[in-house]
Amino acid sequence: PPSLFRRLCFCQCSPQERTESHIDMIPQLKGLAGVTIQSGDHSTAGSLQTLRWGDYDEETRSLQMKVFGGHSICNSYGGASGQWSEPVSGTWCFLMNLGRLGNYTYRFDFSEDFQQADIAITLNALPCIPCLPAWCSLPSRCVKYDMVQTEGKKDGTAWERRSSACGGELKPTYILYTVVTADGDEGPYYSKLAEAPAQVMMTK
């Protein structure tokens, strides 16, 4: 059932079905449809996420998903619940719910061979009106993200995530590993799950 937050802020009083992105049908991306972990020495190390649900466009090879969920009127796949975990802390509790009010969205634009993806950030810059869609895009000259499959990988189970700021060069930030498959089985990097915090939060 919907959380108190969704009932009060989104006026959603009944469960909503989520639509699968079906990227598990693309062999090169199947690993992203499972549960992945951010492995590295960065501020969100140990975060867990999945791209199993989202709005995928086969023609443009683009996938949009709301990181922490958002208002259901603003998407076509029922992304009201979050798909990203963060450590249990007051700061993250505030930021995750702020992102939810702002429909904080990632758009993944995959290359033709699905070996690389540019990641764009869009959001609703007026979170006090949560029913607005993610209409504001962050310029790539300010902050830019992308990810590339690690050498020899073609199944989407290991990606190098790169970042840049202020027009700088893209530099490695962390490695994204598949720890649980889309079928719910142990993934090829299941042992990496030990890097996740003992307790994590997800928006519901």
mmCIF file of C-alpha atoms in Angstrom:
data_model
loop_
_atom_site.group_PDB
_atom_site.id
_atom_site.type_symbol
_atom_site.label_atom_id
_atom_site.label_comp_id
_atom_site.label_asym_id
_atom_site.label_seq_id
_atom_site.Cartn_x
_atom_site.Cartn_y
_atom_site.Cartn_z
ATOM 1 C CA PRO A 1 0.000 0.000 0.000
ATOM 2 C CA PRO A 2 1.086 3.625 -0.501
ATOM 3 C CA SER A 3 3.127 5.228 2.253
ATOM 4 C CA LEU A 4 1.843 8.142 4.330
ATOM 5 C CA PHE A 5 4.135 10.430 2.282
ATOM 6 C CA ARG A 6 2.507 9.371 -0.990
ATOM 7 C CA ARG A 7 -0.979 9.686 0.485
ATOM 8 C CA LEU A 8 -0.361 13.218 1.776
ATOM 9 C CA CYS A 9 1.912 14.649 -0.953
ATOM 10 C CA PHE A 10 0.727 12.779 -4.055
ATOM 11 C CA CYS A 11 -2.891 12.019 -3.094
ATOM 12 C CA GLN A 12 -2.278 8.383 -3.974
ATOM 13 C CA CYS A 13 -4.363 6.163 -1.728
ATOM 14 C CA SER A 14 -4.216 2.853 -3.591
ATOM 15 C CA PRO A 15 -1.387 0.696 -4.964
ATOM 16 C CA GLN A 16 -0.104 1.440 -8.454
ATOM 17 C CA GLU A 17 1.298 -1.130 -10.833
ATOM 18 C CA ARG A 18 4.787 -0.482 -12.202
ATOM 19 C CA THR A 19 5.634 -1.215 -15.826
ATOM 20 C CA GLU A 20 8.829 -3.117 -16.519
ATOM 21 C CA SER A 21 11.423 -1.554 -18.801
ATOM 22 C CA HIS A 22 12.110 -4.979 -20.403
ATOM 23 C CA ILE A 23 15.805 -4.203 -20.771
ATOM 24 C CA ASP A 24 16.359 -7.764 -19.539
ATOM 25 C CA MET A 25 15.356 -8.760 -23.091
ATOM 26 C CA ILE A 26 18.456 -6.955 -24.396
ATOM 27 C CA PRO A 27 21.428 -9.290 -23.749
ATOM 28 C CA GLN A 28 23.907 -6.416 -23.407
ATOM 29 C CA LEU A 29 21.792 -4.719 -20.706
ATOM 30 C CA LYS A 30 20.351 -7.692 -18.840
ATOM 31 C CA GLY A 31 22.590 -7.127 -15.826
ATOM 32 C CA LEU A 32 21.051 -3.690 -15.230
ATOM 33 C CA ALA A 33 17.595 -5.242 -14.799
ATOM 34 C CA GLY A 34 18.813 -7.012 -11.677
ATOM 35 C CA VAL A 35 20.124 -5.361 -8.526
ATOM 36 C CA THR A 36 23.420 -3.517 -8.894
ATOM 37 C CA ILE A 37 25.774 -2.035 -6.318
ATOM 38 C CA GLN A 38 28.020 1.001 -6.514
ATOM 39 C CA SER A 39 31.526 -0.212 -5.643
ATOM 40 C CA GLY A 40 34.097 2.460 -4.913
ATOM 41 C CA ASP A 41 35.334 5.095 -2.516
ATOM 42 C CA HIS A 42 32.750 7.812 -3.170
ATOM 43 C CA SER A 43 29.903 9.459 -1.249
ATOM 44 C CA THR A 44 27.225 6.947 -2.328
ATOM 45 C CA ALA A 45 29.371 3.799 -2.185
ATOM 46 C CA GLY A 46 27.301 0.705 -1.410
ATOM 47 C CA SER A 47 24.072 2.084 -2.865
ATOM 48 C CA LEU A 48 21.808 -0.505 -4.480
ATOM 49 C CA GLN A 49 19.620 0.143 -7.502
ATOM 50 C CA THR A 50 17.753 -1.475 -10.394
ATOM 51 C CA LEU A 51 16.626 -0.393 -13.852
ATOM 52 C CA ARG A 52 14.000 -3.116 -14.008
ATOM 53 C CA TRP A 53 11.222 -0.531 -14.082
ATOM 54 C CA GLY A 54 11.245 2.497 -16.350
ATOM 55 C CA ASP A 55 10.170 3.985 -19.641
ATOM 56 C CA TYR A 56 12.365 2.457 -22.367
ATOM 57 C CA ASP A 57 12.189 3.644 -25.981
ATOM 58 C CA GLU A 58 13.518 1.029 -28.383
ATOM 59 C CA GLU A 59 13.850 3.489 -31.267
ATOM 60 C CA THR A 60 16.069 5.949 -29.403
ATOM 61 C CA ARG A 61 17.594 3.360 -27.038
ATOM 62 C CA SER A 62 16.797 5.655 -24.108
ATOM 63 C CA LEU A 63 15.540 4.730 -20.655
ATOM 64 C CA GLN A 64 13.981 7.151 -18.188
ATOM 65 C CA MET A 65 13.484 6.306 -14.548
ATOM 66 C CA LYS A 66 12.749 8.219 -11.368
ATOM 67 C CA VAL A 67 15.568 7.583 -8.962
ATOM 68 C CA PHE A 68 13.516 8.025 -5.778
ATOM 69 C CA GLY A 69 10.054 7.786 -7.308
ATOM 70 C CA GLY A 70 7.686 10.691 -7.801
ATOM 71 C CA HIS A 71 4.178 11.781 -8.717
ATOM 72 C CA SER A 72 2.428 9.112 -10.798
ATOM 73 C CA ILE A 73 0.852 11.643 -13.164
ATOM 74 C CA CYS A 74 4.302 12.503 -14.504
ATOM 75 C CA ASN A 75 5.281 9.192 -16.088
ATOM 76 C CA SER A 76 3.945 6.326 -18.125
ATOM 77 C CA TYR A 77 5.340 3.437 -16.074
ATOM 78 C CA GLY A 78 4.041 4.015 -12.549
ATOM 79 C CA GLY A 79 7.342 5.085 -11.045
ATOM 80 C CA ALA A 80 5.947 6.306 -7.725
ATOM 81 C CA SER A 81 8.281 4.085 -5.669
ATOM 82 C CA GLY A 82 12.024 4.565 -5.529
ATOM 83 C CA GLN A 83 14.526 2.228 -7.210
ATOM 84 C CA TRP A 84 17.631 3.516 -5.435
ATOM 85 C CA SER A 85 18.832 2.875 -1.878
ATOM 86 C CA GLU A 86 20.916 5.123 0.355
ATOM 87 C CA PRO A 87 22.335 4.748 3.882
ATOM 88 C CA VAL A 88 20.062 5.358 6.857
ATOM 89 C CA SER A 89 20.650 8.971 7.883
ATOM 90 C CA GLY A 90 18.646 12.128 8.430
ATOM 91 C CA THR A 91 20.428 13.853 5.545
ATOM 92 C CA TRP A 92 19.575 11.139 3.046
ATOM 93 C CA CYS A 93 16.013 10.902 4.339
ATOM 94 C CA PHE A 94 15.601 14.607 3.535
ATOM 95 C CA LEU A 95 17.373 14.440 0.150
ATOM 96 C CA MET A 96 15.526 11.326 -1.039
ATOM 97 C CA ASN A 97 12.122 12.809 -0.258
ATOM 98 C CA LEU A 98 13.119 16.151 -1.789
ATOM 99 C CA GLY A 99 14.168 14.263 -4.931
ATOM 100 C CA ARG A 100 10.829 12.466 -4.903
ATOM 101 C CA LEU A 101 8.935 15.759 -4.704
ATOM 102 C CA GLY A 102 11.059 17.068 -7.591
ATOM 103 C CA ASN A 103 10.600 13.935 -9.747
ATOM 104 C CA TYR A 104 14.405 13.558 -9.890
ATOM 105 C CA THR A 105 14.947 11.575 -13.102
ATOM 106 C CA TYR A 106 17.840 9.867 -14.881
ATOM 107 C CA ARG A 107 17.768 9.357 -18.636
ATOM 108 C CA PHE A 108 20.144 6.747 -20.015
ATOM 109 C CA ASP A 109 20.947 7.172 -23.728
ATOM 110 C CA PHE A 110 22.618 3.959 -24.871
ATOM 111 C CA SER A 111 24.984 3.636 -27.819
ATOM 112 C CA GLU A 112 24.096 1.406 -30.762
ATOM 113 C CA ASP A 113 26.178 -1.468 -29.386
ATOM 114 C CA PHE A 114 24.924 -0.893 -25.796
ATOM 115 C CA GLN A 115 28.487 -0.627 -24.525
ATOM 116 C CA GLN A 116 28.138 2.989 -23.352
ATOM 117 C CA ALA A 117 25.418 5.291 -22.075
ATOM 118 C CA ASP A 118 25.204 9.022 -21.465
ATOM 119 C CA ILE A 119 23.284 9.865 -18.287
ATOM 120 C CA ALA A 120 21.221 13.062 -18.198
ATOM 121 C CA ILE A 121 19.555 14.527 -15.110
ATOM 122 C CA THR A 122 16.158 16.204 -15.197
ATOM 123 C CA LEU A 123 13.974 17.389 -12.349
ATOM 124 C CA ASN A 124 11.062 19.558 -11.368
ATOM 125 C CA ALA A 125 12.704 22.687 -9.929
ATOM 126 C CA LEU A 126 9.459 23.563 -8.127
ATOM 127 C CA PRO A 127 9.129 20.668 -5.641
ATOM 128 C CA CYS A 128 6.362 22.548 -3.843
ATOM 129 C CA ILE A 129 4.222 21.572 -6.877
ATOM 130 C CA PRO A 130 5.032 17.828 -7.037
ATOM 131 C CA CYS A 131 2.592 17.080 -9.868
ATOM 132 C CA LEU A 132 4.840 18.939 -12.345
ATOM 133 C CA PRO A 133 6.989 16.674 -14.544
ATOM 134 C CA ALA A 134 10.786 16.791 -14.584
ATOM 135 C CA TRP A 135 11.100 19.837 -16.840
ATOM 136 C CA CYS A 136 14.513 21.233 -15.878
ATOM 137 C CA SER A 137 17.654 19.593 -17.319
ATOM 138 C CA LEU A 138 21.067 20.070 -15.755
ATOM 139 C CA PRO A 139 23.516 21.310 -18.457
ATOM 140 C CA SER A 140 26.265 18.819 -19.276
ATOM 141 C CA ARG A 141 28.822 21.639 -19.032
ATOM 142 C CA CYS A 142 27.975 21.868 -15.323
ATOM 143 C CA VAL A 143 27.842 18.169 -14.505
ATOM 144 C CA LYS A 144 28.099 15.171 -16.812
ATOM 145 C CA TYR A 145 27.788 11.442 -16.199
ATOM 146 C CA ASP A 146 28.204 8.398 -18.385
ATOM 147 C CA MET A 147 28.988 4.703 -18.019
ATOM 148 C CA VAL A 148 30.835 2.153 -20.134
ATOM 149 C CA GLN A 149 30.897 -1.611 -19.832
ATOM 150 C CA THR A 150 34.192 -2.796 -18.401
ATOM 151 C CA GLU A 151 36.642 -4.508 -20.716
ATOM 152 C CA GLY A 152 35.377 -7.836 -22.018
ATOM 153 C CA LYS A 153 31.859 -7.412 -20.632
ATOM 154 C CA LYS A 154 28.846 -7.594 -22.945
ATOM 155 C CA ASP A 155 26.063 -8.651 -20.573
ATOM 156 C CA GLY A 156 25.590 -5.458 -18.553
ATOM 157 C CA THR A 157 26.928 -6.867 -15.279
ATOM 158 C CA ALA A 158 29.889 -4.496 -14.812
ATOM 159 C CA TRP A 159 30.016 -0.804 -15.756
ATOM 160 C CA GLU A 160 32.542 1.931 -15.112
ATOM 161 C CA ARG A 161 30.649 5.077 -14.074
ATOM 162 C CA ARG A 162 32.409 8.304 -14.989
ATOM 163 C CA SER A 163 31.736 11.878 -13.930
ATOM 164 C CA SER A 164 32.874 15.376 -14.808
ATOM 165 C CA ALA A 165 32.110 18.866 -13.499
ATOM 166 C CA CYS A 166 32.428 22.340 -14.994
ATOM 167 C CA GLY A 167 33.265 20.990 -18.440
ATOM 168 C CA GLY A 168 36.145 18.868 -17.194
ATOM 169 C CA GLU A 169 37.279 15.483 -18.451
ATOM 170 C CA LEU A 170 35.225 12.424 -17.579
ATOM 171 C CA LYS A 171 36.947 10.472 -14.812
ATOM 172 C CA PRO A 172 36.116 7.087 -13.226
ATOM 173 C CA THR A 173 33.907 7.405 -10.131
ATOM 174 C CA TYR A 174 32.968 3.815 -9.299
ATOM 175 C CA ILE A 175 32.160 0.407 -10.776
ATOM 176 C CA LEU A 176 28.557 -0.772 -10.981
ATOM 177 C CA TYR A 177 28.298 -4.528 -10.373
ATOM 178 C CA THR A 178 25.298 -6.856 -10.699
ATOM 179 C CA VAL A 179 24.804 -8.645 -7.364
ATOM 180 C CA VAL A 180 21.342 -10.138 -7.989
ATOM 181 C CA THR A 181 20.007 -11.116 -11.414
ATOM 182 C CA ALA A 182 16.680 -10.042 -12.908
ATOM 183 C CA ASP A 183 15.401 -13.544 -12.058
ATOM 184 C CA GLY A 184 16.233 -13.100 -8.378
ATOM 185 C CA ASP A 185 19.257 -15.398 -8.377
ATOM 186 C CA GLU A 186 22.745 -14.598 -7.119
ATOM 187 C CA GLY A 187 24.540 -12.460 -9.673
ATOM 188 C CA PRO A 188 28.128 -12.846 -10.882
ATOM 189 C CA TYR A 189 29.294 -10.311 -8.277
ATOM 190 C CA TYR A 190 27.087 -11.400 -5.386
ATOM 191 C CA SER A 191 30.032 -11.200 -2.971
ATOM 192 C CA LYS A 192 30.146 -7.435 -3.563
ATOM 193 C CA LEU A 193 26.858 -7.187 -1.655
ATOM 194 C CA ALA A 194 28.973 -7.179 1.503
ATOM 195 C CA GLU A 195 29.976 -3.602 0.603
ATOM 196 C CA ALA A 196 26.412 -2.355 1.142
ATOM 197 C CA PRO A 197 25.567 -0.720 4.482
ATOM 198 C CA ALA A 198 23.947 -2.972 7.078
ATOM 199 C CA GLN A 199 20.765 -0.898 6.746
ATOM 200 C CA VAL A 200 19.562 1.071 3.747
ATOM 201 C CA MET A 201 16.540 3.221 2.929
ATOM 202 C CA MET A 202 14.268 3.251 -0.125
ATOM 203 C CA THR A 203 11.367 5.607 -0.824
ATOM 204 C CA LYS A 204 7.995 3.884 -0.990
#
